[in-house]
Coordinates of C-alpha atoms in Angstrom, one line a residue:
Chain A
M1 CA -33.6 18.2 -216.5
Q2 CA -35.2 16.8 -212.9
I3 CA -37.7 15.3 -215.4
E4 CA -35.0 13.6 -217.0
R5 CA -32.9 12.8 -213.7
T6 CA -36.0 10.6 -212.4
T7 CA -36.9 9.3 -215.8
L8 CA -33.1 7.8 -215.4
A9 CA -33.3 6.9 -211.6
W10 CA -36.7 4.9 -213.1
L11 CA -34.4 3.2 -215.7
R12 CA -31.9 2.4 -213.6
T13 CA -34.1 0.6 -211.0
G14 CA -36.7 -1.0 -213.4
L15 CA -33.5 -3.1 -215.2
T16 CA -31.8 -3.4 -211.8
F17 CA -34.8 -5.7 -211.2
V18 CA -34.4 -7.0 -214.9
V19 CA -31.2 -7.9 -214.5
G20 CA -31.3 -9.5 -210.5
L21 CA -34.2 -11.6 -211.3
M22 CA -32.3 -13.3 -214.4
V23 CA -30.5 -13.9 -211.8
L24 CA -32.6 -15.1 -209.4
L25 CA -34.6 -17.0 -211.6
R26 CA -31.4 -18.4 -213.0
L27 CA -30.4 -20.1 -209.8
L28 CA -33.9 -21.3 -208.5
V29 CA -33.4 -23.2 -211.6
H30 CA -31.2 -25.9 -210.4
R31 CA -34.0 -25.8 -207.4
S32 CA -36.7 -26.6 -208.8
A33 CA -37.6 -25.8 -212.6
V34 CA -41.1 -25.4 -212.6
A35 CA -41.0 -22.7 -209.9
A36 CA -38.4 -21.3 -211.7
A37 CA -40.6 -21.2 -214.8
V38 CA -44.1 -20.0 -213.1
C39 CA -42.3 -16.9 -211.2
A40 CA -40.0 -15.9 -214.3
A41 CA -43.6 -15.9 -216.3
V42 CA -45.3 -13.6 -213.7
A43 CA -41.8 -11.3 -212.7
I44 CA -40.2 -10.8 -216.0
P45 CA -42.6 -9.2 -217.9
L46 CA -43.9 -6.9 -215.4
A47 CA -40.4 -6.1 -214.4
V48 CA -39.3 -5.4 -218.5
A49 CA -43.9 -3.4 -218.5
I50 CA -42.8 -1.6 -215.6
T51 CA -39.0 -0.2 -217.0
V52 CA -41.0 0.7 -221.0
L53 CA -44.1 2.3 -218.7
S54 CA -41.2 4.5 -217.3
W55 CA -40.4 6.2 -219.7
S56 CA -43.5 6.3 -221.7
R57 CA -44.6 8.5 -217.8
H58 CA -41.0 10.3 -219.2
R59 CA -42.6 11.6 -222.5
Q60 CA -46.1 12.2 -220.0
A61 CA -44.5 14.0 -217.7
E62 CA -43.2 16.2 -220.0
R63 CA -45.8 17.2 -222.3
R64 CA -47.9 17.7 -218.6
L65 CA -45.3 20.0 -217.4
R66 CA -45.2 22.5 -220.6
A67 CA -49.2 22.3 -220.5
E68 CA -49.3 23.0 -216.4
D69 CA -51.0 19.8 -215.8
P70 CA -50.3 17.8 -213.1
L71 CA -47.6 15.5 -213.6
P72 CA -48.3 11.8 -213.5
D73 CA -50.1 9.9 -210.7
G74 CA -48.8 7.0 -208.4
A75 CA -49.4 3.9 -210.2
L76 CA -45.7 3.1 -211.3
H77 CA -45.0 3.6 -208.1
A78 CA -47.4 0.5 -206.5
S79 CA -46.4 -1.6 -209.2
L80 CA -43.3 -1.3 -208.5
T81 CA -43.5 -1.6 -204.8
A82 CA -45.2 -5.1 -205.8
L83 CA -42.8 -6.1 -208.6
A84 CA -39.8 -5.6 -205.5
V85 CA -42.7 -7.7 -203.1
L86 CA -42.7 -10.2 -205.3
A87 CA -39.0 -10.6 -206.1
G88 CA -38.7 -11.1 -202.2
L89 CA -41.6 -13.7 -202.1
I90 CA -39.2 -15.8 -205.2
G91 CA -35.6 -14.8 -203.0
T92 CA -38.0 -16.7 -200.4
V93 CA -38.8 -19.5 -202.2
Y94 CA -35.1 -20.2 -203.5
V95 CA -33.7 -19.8 -199.8
L96 CA -36.3 -22.6 -198.3
L97 CA -36.2 -24.9 -201.2
M98 CA -34.2 -27.5 -200.3
Chain B
M1 CA -50.8 1.6 -214.5
A2 CA -49.8 5.2 -216.1
S3 CA -52.7 5.5 -218.5
E4 CA -53.7 8.3 -220.8
N5 CA -57.0 10.3 -220.1
D6 CA -58.3 13.7 -220.6
D7 CA -58.4 15.1 -217.7
P8 CA -55.5 14.8 -215.2
A9 CA -56.5 16.7 -212.6
C10 CA -58.8 14.0 -211.8
R11 CA -58.9 10.3 -211.8
R12 CA -55.6 10.1 -210.3
W13 CA -54.4 6.8 -208.3
P14 CA -54.4 6.7 -205.2
H15 CA -57.5 8.9 -205.0
R16 CA -57.0 9.4 -201.0
L17 CA -53.5 11.4 -201.7
Y18 CA -54.8 13.5 -204.8
G19 CA -58.2 14.3 -202.4
V20 CA -55.9 16.6 -200.1
G21 CA -54.3 19.8 -200.5
D22 CA -52.9 20.8 -203.7
E23 CA -50.5 20.9 -206.5
P24 CA -46.7 21.0 -205.6
D25 CA -44.0 22.5 -207.0
P26 CA -43.1 20.1 -209.5
R27 CA -40.2 19.5 -208.6
F28 CA -40.5 18.5 -205.2
T29 CA -42.7 15.6 -206.8
L30 CA -39.7 14.7 -208.8
A31 CA -37.1 14.5 -206.2
N32 CA -39.8 12.4 -203.6
E33 CA -40.2 10.3 -206.7
R34 CA -36.4 9.7 -206.2
T35 CA -36.7 9.3 -202.8
F36 CA -38.8 6.6 -203.4
L37 CA -37.0 5.0 -206.1
A38 CA -33.9 5.0 -204.0
W39 CA -35.8 3.1 -201.1
I40 CA -36.8 0.3 -203.5
R41 CA -32.9 -0.4 -205.0
T42 CA -31.9 -0.4 -200.9
A43 CA -34.8 -2.8 -200.4
L44 CA -33.5 -5.0 -203.8
A45 CA -29.9 -4.6 -202.4
L46 CA -31.4 -6.6 -199.3
M47 CA -32.9 -9.3 -201.2
A48 CA -29.9 -9.6 -202.9
A49 CA -27.6 -10.0 -199.8
G50 CA -30.3 -12.9 -198.5
V51 CA -30.1 -14.2 -202.0
G52 CA -26.4 -14.1 -202.2
V53 CA -25.6 -15.7 -198.6
E54 CA -28.0 -18.5 -199.8
A55 CA -26.0 -19.0 -203.0
L56 CA -22.8 -18.5 -201.7
N57 CA -23.9 -21.2 -199.2
A58 CA -24.8 -24.0 -202.3
A59 CA -21.7 -22.6 -204.1
A60 CA -19.4 -23.9 -201.3
G61 CA -21.2 -27.5 -201.1
T62 CA -21.7 -27.1 -197.7
G63 CA -25.1 -28.6 -195.8
S64 CA -27.8 -26.5 -194.9
D65 CA -27.3 -24.5 -191.3
P66 CA -30.4 -22.9 -190.2
L67 CA -28.5 -20.1 -188.7
R68 CA -26.9 -18.9 -192.7
T69 CA -31.1 -19.7 -193.9
S70 CA -32.2 -17.7 -190.7
L71 CA -29.9 -14.7 -192.2
A72 CA -30.8 -15.4 -196.0
V73 CA -34.7 -14.9 -194.9
L74 CA -34.3 -12.2 -192.8
L75 CA -32.4 -10.1 -194.9
L76 CA -35.3 -10.7 -197.5
L77 CA -38.0 -10.1 -195.4
A78 CA -36.4 -6.7 -194.4
G79 CA -36.0 -6.0 -198.1
V80 CA -40.2 -7.1 -198.2
V81 CA -40.8 -4.7 -195.7
C82 CA -38.6 -2.0 -196.7
S83 CA -40.6 -1.8 -200.3
V84 CA -43.7 -2.1 -198.4
A85 CA -42.8 1.1 -196.6
A86 CA -41.2 2.5 -199.4
F87 CA -44.1 3.3 -201.0
G88 CA -45.8 4.3 -197.8
R89 CA -43.3 7.0 -197.3
W90 CA -44.2 8.4 -200.3
M91 CA -47.4 8.6 -200.2
T92 CA -46.8 10.6 -196.4
M93 CA -44.3 13.2 -198.1
E94 CA -46.2 13.9 -201.2
R95 CA -49.2 14.3 -199.4
A96 CA -47.4 16.5 -197.2
L97 CA -46.5 18.2 -199.8
R98 CA -49.3 19.0 -200.7
T99 CA -50.7 20.2 -197.2
N100 CA -47.7 22.9 -197.2
S101 CA -47.0 20.5 -193.6
P102 CA -43.6 19.5 -192.3
L103 CA -41.7 16.8 -193.9
P104 CA -41.7 14.0 -191.3
P105 CA -38.6 12.3 -190.6
P106 CA -37.5 8.5 -192.3
K107 CA -38.8 6.6 -189.8
L108 CA -37.1 2.9 -191.5
A109 CA -33.8 4.7 -191.7
P110 CA -32.0 4.1 -188.1
I111 CA -34.3 0.9 -187.8
L112 CA -32.4 -0.1 -191.3
G113 CA -29.0 1.8 -189.9
F114 CA -29.0 -0.5 -186.9
G115 CA -30.0 -3.4 -188.4
L116 CA -28.0 -3.3 -190.8
G117 CA -24.9 -3.6 -188.4
L118 CA -26.1 -5.8 -186.4
I119 CA -26.6 -7.9 -189.5
G120 CA -22.8 -7.2 -190.3
L121 CA -21.9 -8.2 -186.9
G122 CA -23.3 -11.6 -187.6
A123 CA -22.5 -12.7 -190.9
L124 CA -19.0 -12.3 -188.8
A125 CA -20.2 -14.4 -185.9
L126 CA -21.2 -16.6 -189.2
L127 CA -17.2 -16.6 -190.8
L128 CA -15.7 -17.0 -187.3
I129 CA -17.7 -19.8 -186.6
S130 CA -17.9 -21.4 -189.6
G131 CA -14.3 -20.9 -190.3
F132 CA -12.5 -19.3 -193.4

Protein backbone atom coordinates (compact mmCIF):
# COMPACT_ATOMS: atom_id res chain seq x y z
CA MET A 1 0.00 0.00 0.00
CA GLN A 2 2.78 2.40 0.99
CA ILE A 3 4.79 1.41 -2.08
CA GLU A 4 1.75 1.89 -4.28
CA ARG A 5 1.13 5.39 -2.90
CA THR A 6 4.77 6.28 -3.38
CA THR A 7 4.79 4.97 -6.94
CA LEU A 8 1.66 6.98 -7.75
CA ALA A 9 3.41 10.09 -6.41
CA TRP A 10 6.38 9.32 -8.69
CA LEU A 11 4.15 8.78 -11.73
CA ARG A 12 2.19 11.94 -10.99
CA THR A 13 5.38 13.95 -10.71
CA GLY A 14 6.93 12.40 -13.82
CA LEU A 15 3.84 12.97 -15.93
CA THR A 16 3.54 16.55 -14.70
CA PHE A 17 7.10 17.11 -15.91
CA VAL A 18 6.39 15.54 -19.31
CA VAL A 19 3.27 17.68 -19.83
CA GLY A 20 4.82 20.83 -18.36
CA LEU A 21 7.91 20.51 -20.53
CA MET A 22 5.80 20.04 -23.64
CA VAL A 23 3.85 23.22 -22.90
CA LEU A 24 7.06 25.13 -22.16
CA LEU A 25 8.75 23.91 -25.34
CA ARG A 26 5.66 24.78 -27.35
CA LEU A 27 6.02 28.34 -26.03
CA LEU A 28 9.76 28.33 -26.67
CA VAL A 29 9.31 27.37 -30.35
CA HIS A 30 7.94 30.86 -31.04
CA ARG A 31 11.13 32.47 -29.77
CA SER A 32 13.79 30.08 -31.00
CA ALA A 33 13.05 26.85 -32.83
CA VAL A 34 16.66 25.72 -32.43
CA ALA A 35 16.69 26.20 -28.65
CA ALA A 36 13.33 24.40 -28.40
CA ALA A 37 14.60 21.45 -30.45
CA VAL A 38 17.78 21.11 -28.38
CA CYS A 39 15.92 21.35 -25.07
CA ALA A 40 13.25 18.90 -26.26
CA ALA A 41 15.90 16.37 -27.31
CA VAL A 42 17.41 16.43 -23.82
CA ALA A 43 14.53 17.04 -21.44
CA ILE A 44 11.60 15.05 -22.85
CA PRO A 45 13.45 11.67 -23.04
CA LEU A 46 14.77 12.25 -19.52
CA ALA A 47 11.28 12.99 -18.17
CA VAL A 48 9.81 9.94 -19.93
CA ALA A 49 12.69 7.74 -18.71
CA ILE A 50 12.17 8.83 -15.09
CA THR A 51 8.45 8.12 -15.34
CA VAL A 52 9.05 4.65 -16.80
CA LEU A 53 11.84 3.86 -14.33
CA SER A 54 9.62 4.80 -11.40
CA TRP A 55 7.35 1.97 -12.45
CA SER A 56 10.17 -0.61 -12.62
CA ARG A 57 11.34 0.76 -9.27
CA HIS A 58 7.91 -0.07 -7.89
CA ARG A 59 8.29 -3.73 -8.82
CA GLN A 60 11.85 -3.76 -7.48
CA ALA A 61 10.69 -2.28 -4.18
CA GLU A 62 7.93 -4.87 -3.80
CA ARG A 63 10.36 -7.70 -4.49
CA ARG A 64 12.90 -6.37 -2.02
CA LEU A 65 10.32 -5.76 0.68
CA ARG A 66 9.18 -9.36 0.38
CA ALA A 67 12.78 -10.59 0.51
CA GLU A 68 13.41 -8.21 3.44
CA ASP A 69 16.19 -6.51 1.51
CA PRO A 70 16.74 -2.75 1.69
CA LEU A 71 14.61 -0.60 -0.62
CA PRO A 72 15.99 0.96 -3.86
CA ASP A 73 18.45 3.83 -3.48
CA GLY A 74 18.43 7.54 -4.26
CA ALA A 75 19.66 7.54 -7.86
CA LEU A 76 16.22 8.31 -9.29
CA HIS A 77 15.82 11.17 -6.81
CA ALA A 78 19.00 12.74 -8.14
CA SER A 79 17.87 12.28 -11.75
CA LEU A 80 14.55 13.95 -11.00
CA THR A 81 16.31 16.83 -9.25
CA ALA A 82 18.55 17.26 -12.29
CA LEU A 83 15.47 17.29 -14.53
CA ALA A 84 13.80 19.92 -12.34
CA VAL A 85 16.90 22.14 -12.49
CA LEU A 86 17.02 21.63 -16.27
CA ALA A 87 13.35 22.63 -16.57
CA GLY A 88 14.11 25.77 -14.56
CA LEU A 89 16.97 26.65 -16.88
CA ILE A 90 14.84 26.09 -20.00
CA GLY A 91 12.18 28.33 -18.45
CA THR A 92 14.79 31.01 -17.79
CA VAL A 93 15.99 30.78 -21.41
CA TYR A 94 12.39 31.23 -22.54
CA VAL A 95 11.88 34.30 -20.35
CA LEU A 96 15.15 35.95 -21.35
CA LEU A 97 14.92 35.27 -25.11
CA MET A 98 13.24 38.25 -26.69
CA MET B 1 20.04 4.99 -12.42
CA ALA B 2 18.01 2.43 -10.49
CA SER B 3 19.74 -0.64 -11.86
CA GLU B 4 19.46 -4.20 -10.66
CA ASN B 5 22.43 -5.70 -8.86
CA ASP B 6 23.10 -8.96 -7.08
CA ASP B 7 23.60 -7.51 -3.64
CA PRO B 8 21.20 -4.68 -2.90
CA ALA B 9 22.73 -4.15 0.54
CA CYS B 10 25.87 -2.54 -0.92
CA ARG B 11 26.47 -0.29 -3.94
CA ARG B 12 23.51 1.88 -3.09
CA TRP B 13 23.88 5.48 -4.12
CA PRO B 14 24.66 7.95 -2.48
CA HIS B 15 27.26 5.91 -0.57
CA ARG B 16 27.75 8.70 1.96
CA LEU B 17 24.15 8.26 3.01
CA TYR B 18 23.91 4.47 3.04
CA GLY B 19 27.25 4.14 4.81
CA VAL B 20 25.82 5.43 8.09
CA GLY B 21 23.31 3.94 10.50
CA ASP B 22 21.04 1.05 9.66
CA GLU B 23 17.90 0.39 7.65
CA PRO B 24 14.88 2.29 8.98
CA ASP B 25 11.32 1.01 8.80
CA PRO B 26 10.53 0.92 5.05
CA ARG B 27 7.37 2.93 5.70
CA PHE B 28 9.48 5.88 6.87
CA THR B 29 11.76 5.63 3.85
CA LEU B 30 8.74 5.66 1.54
CA ALA B 31 7.13 8.57 3.38
CA ASN B 32 10.38 10.51 3.05
CA GLU B 33 10.39 9.74 -0.67
CA ARG B 34 6.84 11.09 -1.08
CA THR B 35 7.79 14.23 0.82
CA PHE B 36 10.71 14.75 -1.56
CA LEU B 37 8.32 14.37 -4.52
CA ALA B 38 5.93 16.90 -2.98
CA TRP B 39 8.81 19.40 -2.70
CA ILE B 40 9.74 18.73 -6.33
CA ARG B 41 6.16 19.37 -7.41
CA THR B 42 6.23 22.60 -5.41
CA ALA B 43 9.38 23.59 -7.29
CA LEU B 44 7.63 22.75 -10.54
CA ALA B 45 4.67 24.96 -9.59
CA LEU B 46 7.05 27.87 -8.90
CA MET B 47 8.65 27.42 -12.31
CA ALA B 48 5.25 27.15 -13.99
CA ALA B 49 4.30 30.44 -12.33
CA GLY B 50 7.47 32.07 -13.67
CA VAL B 51 6.84 30.83 -17.21
CA GLY B 52 3.16 31.78 -16.85
CA VAL B 53 3.99 35.39 -15.97
CA GLU B 54 6.06 35.67 -19.15
CA ALA B 55 3.62 33.73 -21.36
CA LEU B 56 0.66 35.90 -20.31
CA ASN B 57 2.77 38.94 -20.98
CA ALA B 58 3.59 37.68 -24.46
CA ALA B 59 -0.04 36.77 -25.13
CA ALA B 60 -1.16 40.27 -24.15
CA GLY B 61 1.22 41.62 -26.78
CA THR B 62 2.71 44.18 -24.43
CA GLY B 63 6.39 44.95 -24.68
CA SER B 64 8.94 43.49 -22.33
CA ASP B 65 8.82 45.01 -18.90
CA PRO B 66 11.99 44.66 -16.77
CA LEU B 67 9.92 44.33 -13.59
CA ARG B 68 7.81 41.52 -15.00
CA THR B 69 10.83 39.77 -16.46
CA SER B 70 12.62 39.89 -13.12
CA LEU B 71 9.53 38.51 -11.38
CA ALA B 72 9.48 35.61 -13.85
CA VAL B 73 13.20 34.94 -13.41
CA LEU B 74 12.85 35.18 -9.62
CA LEU B 75 10.10 32.53 -9.64
CA LEU B 76 12.13 30.27 -11.92
CA LEU B 77 15.23 30.58 -9.75
CA ALA B 78 13.12 29.90 -6.66
CA GLY B 79 11.97 26.71 -8.39
CA VAL B 80 15.56 25.65 -9.10
CA VAL B 81 16.62 26.36 -5.50
CA CYS B 82 13.57 24.49 -4.25
CA SER B 83 14.37 21.36 -6.28
CA VAL B 84 18.00 21.27 -5.17
CA ALA B 85 16.91 21.83 -1.57
CA ALA B 86 14.37 19.02 -1.96
CA PHE B 87 17.15 16.55 -2.70
CA GLY B 88 19.32 17.89 0.13
CA ARG B 89 16.44 17.57 2.53
CA TRP B 90 15.65 14.04 1.38
CA MET B 91 19.26 13.06 2.18
CA THR B 92 19.19 14.83 5.55
CA MET B 93 15.94 13.15 6.54
CA GLU B 94 17.07 9.73 5.37
CA ARG B 95 20.27 10.11 7.37
CA ALA B 96 18.31 11.14 10.44
CA LEU B 97 16.05 8.10 10.00
CA ARG B 98 19.05 5.80 9.64
CA THR B 99 20.84 7.14 12.70
CA ASN B 100 17.66 7.41 14.75
CA SER B 101 18.26 11.11 15.42
CA PRO B 102 15.52 13.77 15.57
CA LEU B 103 14.17 15.00 12.24
CA PRO B 104 15.34 18.54 11.43
CA PRO B 105 12.63 21.13 10.67
CA PRO B 106 12.25 22.27 7.05
CA LYS B 107 14.47 25.35 6.72
CA LEU B 108 13.04 26.29 3.35
CA ALA B 109 9.36 26.24 4.35
CA PRO B 110 9.22 29.61 6.16
CA ILE B 111 11.38 31.26 3.48
CA LEU B 112 9.12 29.85 0.79
CA GLY B 113 5.96 30.90 2.65
CA PHE B 114 7.01 34.48 3.30
CA GLY B 115 8.75 34.74 -0.06
CA LEU B 116 5.63 33.65 -1.92
CA GLY B 117 3.60 36.14 0.11
CA LEU B 118 5.96 38.92 -0.97
CA ILE B 119 5.91 37.74 -4.58
CA GLY B 120 2.11 37.73 -4.46
CA LEU B 121 2.10 41.31 -3.18
CA GLY B 122 4.62 42.26 -5.86
CA ALA B 123 2.50 40.67 -8.57
CA LEU B 124 -0.56 42.48 -7.23
CA ALA B 125 1.33 45.79 -7.30
CA LEU B 126 2.40 45.09 -10.90
CA LEU B 127 -1.19 44.36 -11.84
CA LEU B 128 -2.39 47.61 -10.28
CA ILE B 129 0.42 49.65 -11.85
CA SER B 130 -0.10 48.23 -15.33
CA GLY B 131 -3.88 48.59 -15.11
CA PHE B 132 -6.42 45.86 -15.66
